[in-house]
Coordinates of C-alpha atoms and ligand atoms in Angstrom, one line a residue:
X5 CA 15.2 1.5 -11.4
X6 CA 12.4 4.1 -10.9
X7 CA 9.6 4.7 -13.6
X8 CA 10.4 6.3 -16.2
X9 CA 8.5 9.4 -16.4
X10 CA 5.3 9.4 -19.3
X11 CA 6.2 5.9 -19.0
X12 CA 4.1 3.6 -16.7
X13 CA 5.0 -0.1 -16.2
X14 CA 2.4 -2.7 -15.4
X15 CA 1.1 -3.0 -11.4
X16 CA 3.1 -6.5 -11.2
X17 CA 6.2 -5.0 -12.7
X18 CA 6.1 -2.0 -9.9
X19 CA 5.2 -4.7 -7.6
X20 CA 8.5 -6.4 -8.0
X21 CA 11.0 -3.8 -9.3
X22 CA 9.7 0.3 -7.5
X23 CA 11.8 0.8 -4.9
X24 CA 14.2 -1.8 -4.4
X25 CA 17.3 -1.2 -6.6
X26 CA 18.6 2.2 -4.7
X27 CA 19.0 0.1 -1.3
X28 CA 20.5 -2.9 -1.8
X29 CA 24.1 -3.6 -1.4
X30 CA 26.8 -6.1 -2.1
X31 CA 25.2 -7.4 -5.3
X32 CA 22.5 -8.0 -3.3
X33 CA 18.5 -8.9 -4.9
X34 CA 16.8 -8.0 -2.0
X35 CA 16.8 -4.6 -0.1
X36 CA 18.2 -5.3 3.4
X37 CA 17.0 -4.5 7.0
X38 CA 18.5 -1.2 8.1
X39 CA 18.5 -2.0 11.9
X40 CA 19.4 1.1 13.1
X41 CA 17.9 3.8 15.4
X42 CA 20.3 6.6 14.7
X43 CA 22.7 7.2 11.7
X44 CA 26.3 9.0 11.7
X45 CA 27.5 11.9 10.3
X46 CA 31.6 11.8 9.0
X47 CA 32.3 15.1 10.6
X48 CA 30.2 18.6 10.9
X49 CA 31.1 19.5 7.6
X50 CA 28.8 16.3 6.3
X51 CA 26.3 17.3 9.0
X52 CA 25.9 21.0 7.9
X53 CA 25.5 20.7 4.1
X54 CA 22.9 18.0 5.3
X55 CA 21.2 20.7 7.3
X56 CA 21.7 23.0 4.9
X57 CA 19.7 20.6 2.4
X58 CA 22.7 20.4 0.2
X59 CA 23.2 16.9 0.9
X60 CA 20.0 14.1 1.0
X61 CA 20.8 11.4 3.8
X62 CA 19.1 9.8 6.7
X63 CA 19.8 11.4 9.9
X64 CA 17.7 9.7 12.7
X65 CA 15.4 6.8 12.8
X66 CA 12.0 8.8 13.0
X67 CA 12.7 10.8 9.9
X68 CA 13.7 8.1 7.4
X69 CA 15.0 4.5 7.2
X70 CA 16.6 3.1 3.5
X71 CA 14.3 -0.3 4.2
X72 CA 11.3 1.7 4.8
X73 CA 12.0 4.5 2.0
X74 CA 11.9 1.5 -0.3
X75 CA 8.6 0.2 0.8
X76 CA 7.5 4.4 0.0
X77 CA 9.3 4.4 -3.0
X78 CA 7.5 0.8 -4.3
X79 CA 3.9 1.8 -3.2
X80 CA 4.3 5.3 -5.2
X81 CA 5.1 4.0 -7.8
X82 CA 2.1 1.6 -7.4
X83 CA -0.1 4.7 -7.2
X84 CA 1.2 6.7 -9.7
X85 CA 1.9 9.2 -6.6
X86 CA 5.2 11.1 -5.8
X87 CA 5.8 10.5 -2.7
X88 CA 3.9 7.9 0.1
X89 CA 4.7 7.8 4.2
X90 CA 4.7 4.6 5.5
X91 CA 3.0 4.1 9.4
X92 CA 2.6 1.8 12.1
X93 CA -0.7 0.6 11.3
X94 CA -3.3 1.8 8.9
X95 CA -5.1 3.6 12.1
X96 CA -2.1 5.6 12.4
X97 CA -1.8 6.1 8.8
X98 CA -5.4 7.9 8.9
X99 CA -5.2 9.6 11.7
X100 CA -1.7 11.5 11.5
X101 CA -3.4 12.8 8.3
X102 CA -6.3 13.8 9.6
X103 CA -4.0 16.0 12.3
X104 CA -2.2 17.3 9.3
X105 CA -4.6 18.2 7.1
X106 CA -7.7 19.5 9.8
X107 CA -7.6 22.4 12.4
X108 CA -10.0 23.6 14.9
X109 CA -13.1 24.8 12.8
X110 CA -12.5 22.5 9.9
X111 CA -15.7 20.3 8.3
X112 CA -15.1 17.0 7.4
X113 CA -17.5 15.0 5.0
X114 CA -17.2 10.9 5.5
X115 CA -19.4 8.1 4.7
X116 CA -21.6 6.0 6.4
X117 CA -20.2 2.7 5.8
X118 CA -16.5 2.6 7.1
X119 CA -13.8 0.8 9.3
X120 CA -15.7 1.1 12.8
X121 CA -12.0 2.9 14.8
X122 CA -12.0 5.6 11.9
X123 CA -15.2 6.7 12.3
X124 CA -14.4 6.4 16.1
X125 CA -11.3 8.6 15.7
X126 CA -13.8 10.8 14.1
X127 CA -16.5 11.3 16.9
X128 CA -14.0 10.9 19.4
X129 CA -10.7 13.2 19.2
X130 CA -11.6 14.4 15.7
X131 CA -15.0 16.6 17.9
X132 CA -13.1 17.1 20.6
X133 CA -10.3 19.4 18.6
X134 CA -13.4 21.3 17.3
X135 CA -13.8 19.8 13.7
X136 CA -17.4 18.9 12.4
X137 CA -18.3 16.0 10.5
X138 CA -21.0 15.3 7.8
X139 CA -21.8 12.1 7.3
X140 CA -23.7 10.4 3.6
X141 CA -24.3 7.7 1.9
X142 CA -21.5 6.1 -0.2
X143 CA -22.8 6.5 -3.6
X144 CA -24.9 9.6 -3.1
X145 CA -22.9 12.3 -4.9
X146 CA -26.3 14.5 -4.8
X147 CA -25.5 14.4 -0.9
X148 CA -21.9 14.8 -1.1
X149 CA -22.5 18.0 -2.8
X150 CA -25.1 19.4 -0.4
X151 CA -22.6 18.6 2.7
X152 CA -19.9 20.6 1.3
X153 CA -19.9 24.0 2.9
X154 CA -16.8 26.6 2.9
X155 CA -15.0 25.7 6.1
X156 CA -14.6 21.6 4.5
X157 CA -11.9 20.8 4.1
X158 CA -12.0 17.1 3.2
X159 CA -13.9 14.2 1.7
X160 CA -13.0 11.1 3.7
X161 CA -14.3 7.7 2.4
X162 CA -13.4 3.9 1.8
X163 CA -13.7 2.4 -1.7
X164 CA -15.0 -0.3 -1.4
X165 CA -16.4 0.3 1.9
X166 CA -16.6 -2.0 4.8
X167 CA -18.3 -4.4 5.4
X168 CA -21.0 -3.8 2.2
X169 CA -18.4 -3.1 -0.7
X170 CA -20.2 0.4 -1.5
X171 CA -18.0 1.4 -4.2
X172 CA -17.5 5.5 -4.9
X173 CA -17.2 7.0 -8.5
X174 CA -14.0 9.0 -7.3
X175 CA -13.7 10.7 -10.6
X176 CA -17.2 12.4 -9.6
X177 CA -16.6 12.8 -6.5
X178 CA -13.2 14.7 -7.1
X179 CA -15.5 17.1 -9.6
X180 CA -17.7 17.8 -7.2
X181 CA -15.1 18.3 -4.5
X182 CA -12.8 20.5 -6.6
X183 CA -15.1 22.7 -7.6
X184 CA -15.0 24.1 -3.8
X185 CA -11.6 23.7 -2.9
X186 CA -12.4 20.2 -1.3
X187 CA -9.4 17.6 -0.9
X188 CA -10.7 14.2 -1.7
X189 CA -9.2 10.9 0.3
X190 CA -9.5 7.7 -0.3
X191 CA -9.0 4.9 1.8
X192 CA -8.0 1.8 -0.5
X193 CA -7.7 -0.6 1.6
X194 CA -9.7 -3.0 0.3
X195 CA -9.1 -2.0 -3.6
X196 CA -5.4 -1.8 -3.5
X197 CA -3.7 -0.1 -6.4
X198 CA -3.9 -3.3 -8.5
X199 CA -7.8 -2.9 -8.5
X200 CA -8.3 0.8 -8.5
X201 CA -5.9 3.8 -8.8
X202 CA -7.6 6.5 -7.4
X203 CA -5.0 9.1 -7.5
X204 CA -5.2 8.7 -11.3
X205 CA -9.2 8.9 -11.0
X206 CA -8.3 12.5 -9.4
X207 CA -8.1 11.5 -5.5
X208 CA -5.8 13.6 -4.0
X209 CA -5.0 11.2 -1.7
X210 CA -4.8 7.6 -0.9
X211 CA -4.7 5.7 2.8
X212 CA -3.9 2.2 3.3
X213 CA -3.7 -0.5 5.7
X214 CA -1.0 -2.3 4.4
X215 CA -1.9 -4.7 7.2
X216 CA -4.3 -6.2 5.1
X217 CA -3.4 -6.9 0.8
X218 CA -0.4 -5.1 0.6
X219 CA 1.4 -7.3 3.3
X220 CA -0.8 -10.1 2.5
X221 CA 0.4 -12.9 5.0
X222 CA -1.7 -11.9 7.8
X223 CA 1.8 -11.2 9.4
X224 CA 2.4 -7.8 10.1
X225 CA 0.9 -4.6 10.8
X226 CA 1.2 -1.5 8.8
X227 CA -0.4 1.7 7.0
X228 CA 0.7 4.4 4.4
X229 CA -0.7 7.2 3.0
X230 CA 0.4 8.8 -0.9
X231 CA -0.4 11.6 -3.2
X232 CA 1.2 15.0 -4.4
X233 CA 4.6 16.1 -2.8
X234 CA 2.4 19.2 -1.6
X235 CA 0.0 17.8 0.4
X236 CA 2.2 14.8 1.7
X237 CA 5.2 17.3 3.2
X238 CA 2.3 18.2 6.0
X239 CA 1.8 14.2 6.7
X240 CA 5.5 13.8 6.9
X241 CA 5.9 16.6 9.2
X242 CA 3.6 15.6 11.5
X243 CA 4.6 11.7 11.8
X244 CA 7.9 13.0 12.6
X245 CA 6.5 14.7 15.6
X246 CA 3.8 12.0 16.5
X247 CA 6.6 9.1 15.5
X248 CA 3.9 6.6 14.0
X249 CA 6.5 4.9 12.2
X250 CA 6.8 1.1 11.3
X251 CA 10.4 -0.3 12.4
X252 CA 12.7 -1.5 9.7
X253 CA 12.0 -5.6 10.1
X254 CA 8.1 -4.7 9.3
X255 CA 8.9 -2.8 6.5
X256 CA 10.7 -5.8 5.2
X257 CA 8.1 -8.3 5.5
X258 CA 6.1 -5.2 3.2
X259 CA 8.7 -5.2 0.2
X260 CA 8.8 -9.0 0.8
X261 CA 4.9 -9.4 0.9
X262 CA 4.1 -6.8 -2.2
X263 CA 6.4 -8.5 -4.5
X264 CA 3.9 -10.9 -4.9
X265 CA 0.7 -8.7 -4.7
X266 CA 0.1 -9.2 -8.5
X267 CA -0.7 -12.7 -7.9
X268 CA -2.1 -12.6 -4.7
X269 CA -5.0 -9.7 -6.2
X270 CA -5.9 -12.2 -9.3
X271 CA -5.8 -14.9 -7.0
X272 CA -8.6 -13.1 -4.7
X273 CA -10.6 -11.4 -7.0
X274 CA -11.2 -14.7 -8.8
X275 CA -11.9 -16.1 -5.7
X276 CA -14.0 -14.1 -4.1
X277 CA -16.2 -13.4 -7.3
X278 CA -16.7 -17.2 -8.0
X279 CA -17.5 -17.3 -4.2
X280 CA -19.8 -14.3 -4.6
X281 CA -21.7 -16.1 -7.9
X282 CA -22.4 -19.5 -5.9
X283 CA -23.5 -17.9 -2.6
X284 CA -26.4 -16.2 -5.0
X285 CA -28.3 -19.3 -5.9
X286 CA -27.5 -20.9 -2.3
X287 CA -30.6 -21.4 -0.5
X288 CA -29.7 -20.7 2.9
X289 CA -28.4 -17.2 1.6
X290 CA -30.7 -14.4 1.9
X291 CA -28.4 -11.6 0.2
X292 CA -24.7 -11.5 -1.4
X293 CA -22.9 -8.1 -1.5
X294 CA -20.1 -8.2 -4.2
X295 CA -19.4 -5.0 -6.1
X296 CA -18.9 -7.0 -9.3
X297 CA -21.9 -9.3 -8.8
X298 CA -25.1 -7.6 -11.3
X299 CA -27.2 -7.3 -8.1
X300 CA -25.1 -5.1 -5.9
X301 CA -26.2 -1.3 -5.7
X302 CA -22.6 0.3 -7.1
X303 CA -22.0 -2.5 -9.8
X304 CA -22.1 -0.2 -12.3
X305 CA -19.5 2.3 -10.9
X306 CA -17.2 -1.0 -9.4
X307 CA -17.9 -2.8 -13.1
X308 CA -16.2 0.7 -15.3
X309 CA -13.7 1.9 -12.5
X310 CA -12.2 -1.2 -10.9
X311 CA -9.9 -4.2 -12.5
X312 CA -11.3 -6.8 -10.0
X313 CA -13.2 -6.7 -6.9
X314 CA -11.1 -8.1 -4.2
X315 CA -11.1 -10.4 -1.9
X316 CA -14.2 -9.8 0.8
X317 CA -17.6 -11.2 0.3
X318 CA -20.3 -10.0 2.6
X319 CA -23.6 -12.1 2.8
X320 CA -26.5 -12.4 5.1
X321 CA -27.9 -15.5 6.0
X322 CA -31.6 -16.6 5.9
X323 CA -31.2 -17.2 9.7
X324 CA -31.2 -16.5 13.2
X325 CA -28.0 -15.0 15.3
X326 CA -27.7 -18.5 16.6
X327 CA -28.2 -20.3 12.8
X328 CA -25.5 -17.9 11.8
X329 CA -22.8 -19.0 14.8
X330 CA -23.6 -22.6 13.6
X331 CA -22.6 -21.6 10.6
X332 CA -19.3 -19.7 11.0
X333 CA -18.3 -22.1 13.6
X334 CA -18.6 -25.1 11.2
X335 CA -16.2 -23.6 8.6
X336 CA -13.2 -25.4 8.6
X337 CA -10.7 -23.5 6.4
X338 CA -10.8 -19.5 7.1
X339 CA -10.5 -19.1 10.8
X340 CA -12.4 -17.0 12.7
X341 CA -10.7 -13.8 12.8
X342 CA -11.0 -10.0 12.3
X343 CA -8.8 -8.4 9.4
X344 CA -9.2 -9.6 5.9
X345 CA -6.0 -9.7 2.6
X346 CA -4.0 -12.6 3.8
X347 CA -2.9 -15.7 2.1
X348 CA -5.7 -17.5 4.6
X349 CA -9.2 -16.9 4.5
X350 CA -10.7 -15.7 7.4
X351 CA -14.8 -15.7 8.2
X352 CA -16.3 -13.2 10.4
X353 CA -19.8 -12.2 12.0
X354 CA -19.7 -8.5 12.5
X355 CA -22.5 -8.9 15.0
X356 CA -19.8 -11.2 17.1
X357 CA -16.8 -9.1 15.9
X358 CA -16.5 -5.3 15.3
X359 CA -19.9 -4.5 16.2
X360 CA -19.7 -6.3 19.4
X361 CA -20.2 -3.6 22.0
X362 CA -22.8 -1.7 19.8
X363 CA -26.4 -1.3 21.3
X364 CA -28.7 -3.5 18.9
X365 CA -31.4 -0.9 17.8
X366 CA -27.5 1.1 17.0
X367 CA -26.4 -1.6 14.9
X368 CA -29.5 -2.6 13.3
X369 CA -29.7 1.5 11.9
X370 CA -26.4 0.5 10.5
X371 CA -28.3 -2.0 8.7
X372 CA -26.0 -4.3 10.7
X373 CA -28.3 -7.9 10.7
X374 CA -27.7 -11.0 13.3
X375 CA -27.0 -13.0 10.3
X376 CA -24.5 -10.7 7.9
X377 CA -20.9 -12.6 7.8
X378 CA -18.1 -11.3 6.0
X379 CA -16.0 -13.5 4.0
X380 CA -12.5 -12.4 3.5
X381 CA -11.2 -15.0 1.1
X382 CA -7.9 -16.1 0.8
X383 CA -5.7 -17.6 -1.8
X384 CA -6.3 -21.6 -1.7
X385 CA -8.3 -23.3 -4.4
X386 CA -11.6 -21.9 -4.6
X387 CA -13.1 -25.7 -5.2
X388 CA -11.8 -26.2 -1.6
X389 CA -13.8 -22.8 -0.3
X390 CA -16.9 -23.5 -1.7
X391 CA -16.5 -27.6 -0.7
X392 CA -16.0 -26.0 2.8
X393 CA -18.7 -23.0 2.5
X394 CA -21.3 -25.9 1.7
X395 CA -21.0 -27.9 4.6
X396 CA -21.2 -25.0 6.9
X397 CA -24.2 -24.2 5.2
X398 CA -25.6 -27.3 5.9
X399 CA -24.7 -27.1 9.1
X400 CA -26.7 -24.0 10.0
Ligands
PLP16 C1 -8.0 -2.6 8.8 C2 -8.4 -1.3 8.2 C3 -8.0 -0.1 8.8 C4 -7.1 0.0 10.0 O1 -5.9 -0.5 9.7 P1 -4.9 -1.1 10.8 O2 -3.7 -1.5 10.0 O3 -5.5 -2.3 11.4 O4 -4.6 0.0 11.7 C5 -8.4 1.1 8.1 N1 -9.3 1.0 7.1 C6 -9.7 -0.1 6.6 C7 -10.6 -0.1 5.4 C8 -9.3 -1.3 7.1 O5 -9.7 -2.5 6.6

């Protein structure tokens, strides 16, 4: 049953329901897994009214899949967009929009604090097919201004970014972006559409890796980008040439995983922002960054424009490199692992992790410290967390 135009259900609601009902067969509750590569056509007849456009069907395994059209179908309705494609991985979500939406001679404007292989796609392939990049500060709209020039083409940033939750007033950004023909793009990975829709705060569109809250189980990889039927038809032209798709068993574990997504983000956000309050008054912790926390430099932009604050607390610990391994090491319940949205927490040291093969004095600039850990908390019982975050603390 699709929305109902002028007539939007609740984020839980679209959760369970968008998408599902025009796939399913046999009496069927759940949308099944269309393994196929390649789908038939009755006779040439069939196969010419479908060329002709007179007739919507699938017709080959790169262009469209029913088990993957209901994941699109479910996350635009999520957004509030009209149409969404669904990718690989979030990587390939980013990038095959970057192809479709930059040429040789384009400016791009990005911020400073984002997922460490975008902004790698961006100095990388990104200068070598003759686009220029700007970079600024998350909240600085007096910068985003000054870096818009005639030849930009888009604003490119995370909300919240990663790893310190910088969190952008979109609806200001979009002003300032329209007003010179600048597309605005949001990467919402770590809001989801249950925290923040930023289509409706004027966005034009929205990138996720669905590897993270939208799948939710730390079991699959996936990305997707939505927005207007106009500037989408470019994205889905160009993964049908690149082929970044997701097969349709992923895209199952997706419809499977978002159902609950409703639950999962309440369960997180409380989490992670009574996680977030103890950490403050804990000795052994230097600094908390939480975008709903009083101290953090966005709270009042992530306080009016988001619903909850998500899962990942980042802190820095008043402590060596070394003081900071004895920490992680002693947590018992998240593991030790990159990524973040899954039912199991997950602890990380970006100094260890994603920052790894960056020069020191680099990563220092980047205001990356020996001590920062990122916290990506899960779903258990946040009286278990904090038992557990206490006696790694002691540990240090
Ligand atoms: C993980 C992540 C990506 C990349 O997504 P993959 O699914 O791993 O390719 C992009 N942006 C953000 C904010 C992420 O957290």
């Amino acid at each position: 049953m699709p929305e109902k135009p002028g007539k939007r259900r609740g984020g839980s609601t679209s959760a369970v329901h968008g998408g599902e009902r025009e796939h399913q067969q046999s009496d069927a509750i759940t949308t099944p897994i269309y393994q196929t590569s390649t789908f038939w056509f009755r006779n040439s007849e069939e196969l010419i009214a479908y060329q002709e456009g007179r007739l919507v069907r699938e017709e080959y395994g790169r262009y469209g899949n029913p088990t993957w059209k209901a994941v699109e179908r479910k996350l635009c309705e999520l957004e509030g967009a009209d149409e969404a494609v669904l990718f690989a991985s979030g990587m390939c979500a980013a990038t095959t929009l970057f192809f479709a939406h930059l040429k040789r001679g384009s400016h791009l404007v990005v911020t400073s604090d984002c997922y460490r292989r975008t902004r790698q796609f961006i100095s990388e392939f990104l200068t070598q097919m003759g686009v220029e990049t700007t970079v600024i500060d998350p909240a600085d709209t007096k910068q985003l201004e000054d870096a818009l020039r005639d030849e930009t083409a888009l604003f490119f940033t995370e909300s919240p970014t990663n790893p310190y939750l910088r969190v952008i007033d979109v609806k200001e950004a979009a002003r300032v972006c329209h007003a010179r023909g600048v597309r605005v793009v949001i990467d919402s990975t770590f809001a989801t559409p249950l925290n923040h829709r930023a289509l409706d705060d004027g966005a034009d569109l929205v990138v996720h890796s669905a590897t993270k809250y939208l799948g939710g189980h730390n079991d699959l990889l996936a990305g997707a980008v939505c927005g207007s039927s106009e500037l989408i038809e470019p994205v889905r032209h160009a993964v049908g040439v690149l082929g970044g798709i997701t097969d349709a068993n992923t895209a199952w574990l997706l419809l499977r995983g978002l159902k609950t997504l409703g639950l999962r983000m309440q369960r997180h956000n409380a989490n992670a922002l009574r996680i977030a309050r103890w950490l403050e008054v804990q000795p052994p912790v230097r600094r908390v960054w939480y975008p709903l926390l009083e101290s953090h430099p966005d709270h009042e932009i992530a306080a009016r424009t988001l619903a909850g604050g998500g899962g990942v607390v980042t802190f820095e610990l008043d402590t060596d490199l070394a003081g900071a391994i004895r920490f992680t090491d002693a947590c018992e319940l998240p593991y030790i692992a990159p990524s973040l949205g899954g039912a199991e927490s997950l602890v990380e040291m970006p100094v260890t992790m994603s920052f790894w093969d960056i020069d020191s004095n680099e990563r220092m600039k980047m205001g990356i410290t020996d001590s920062l850990v990122r916290y990506s908390c899960g779903i258990e019982d946040a009286d278990d967390l904090i038992a557990d975050l206490e006696q790694a603390l002691n540990a240090i």
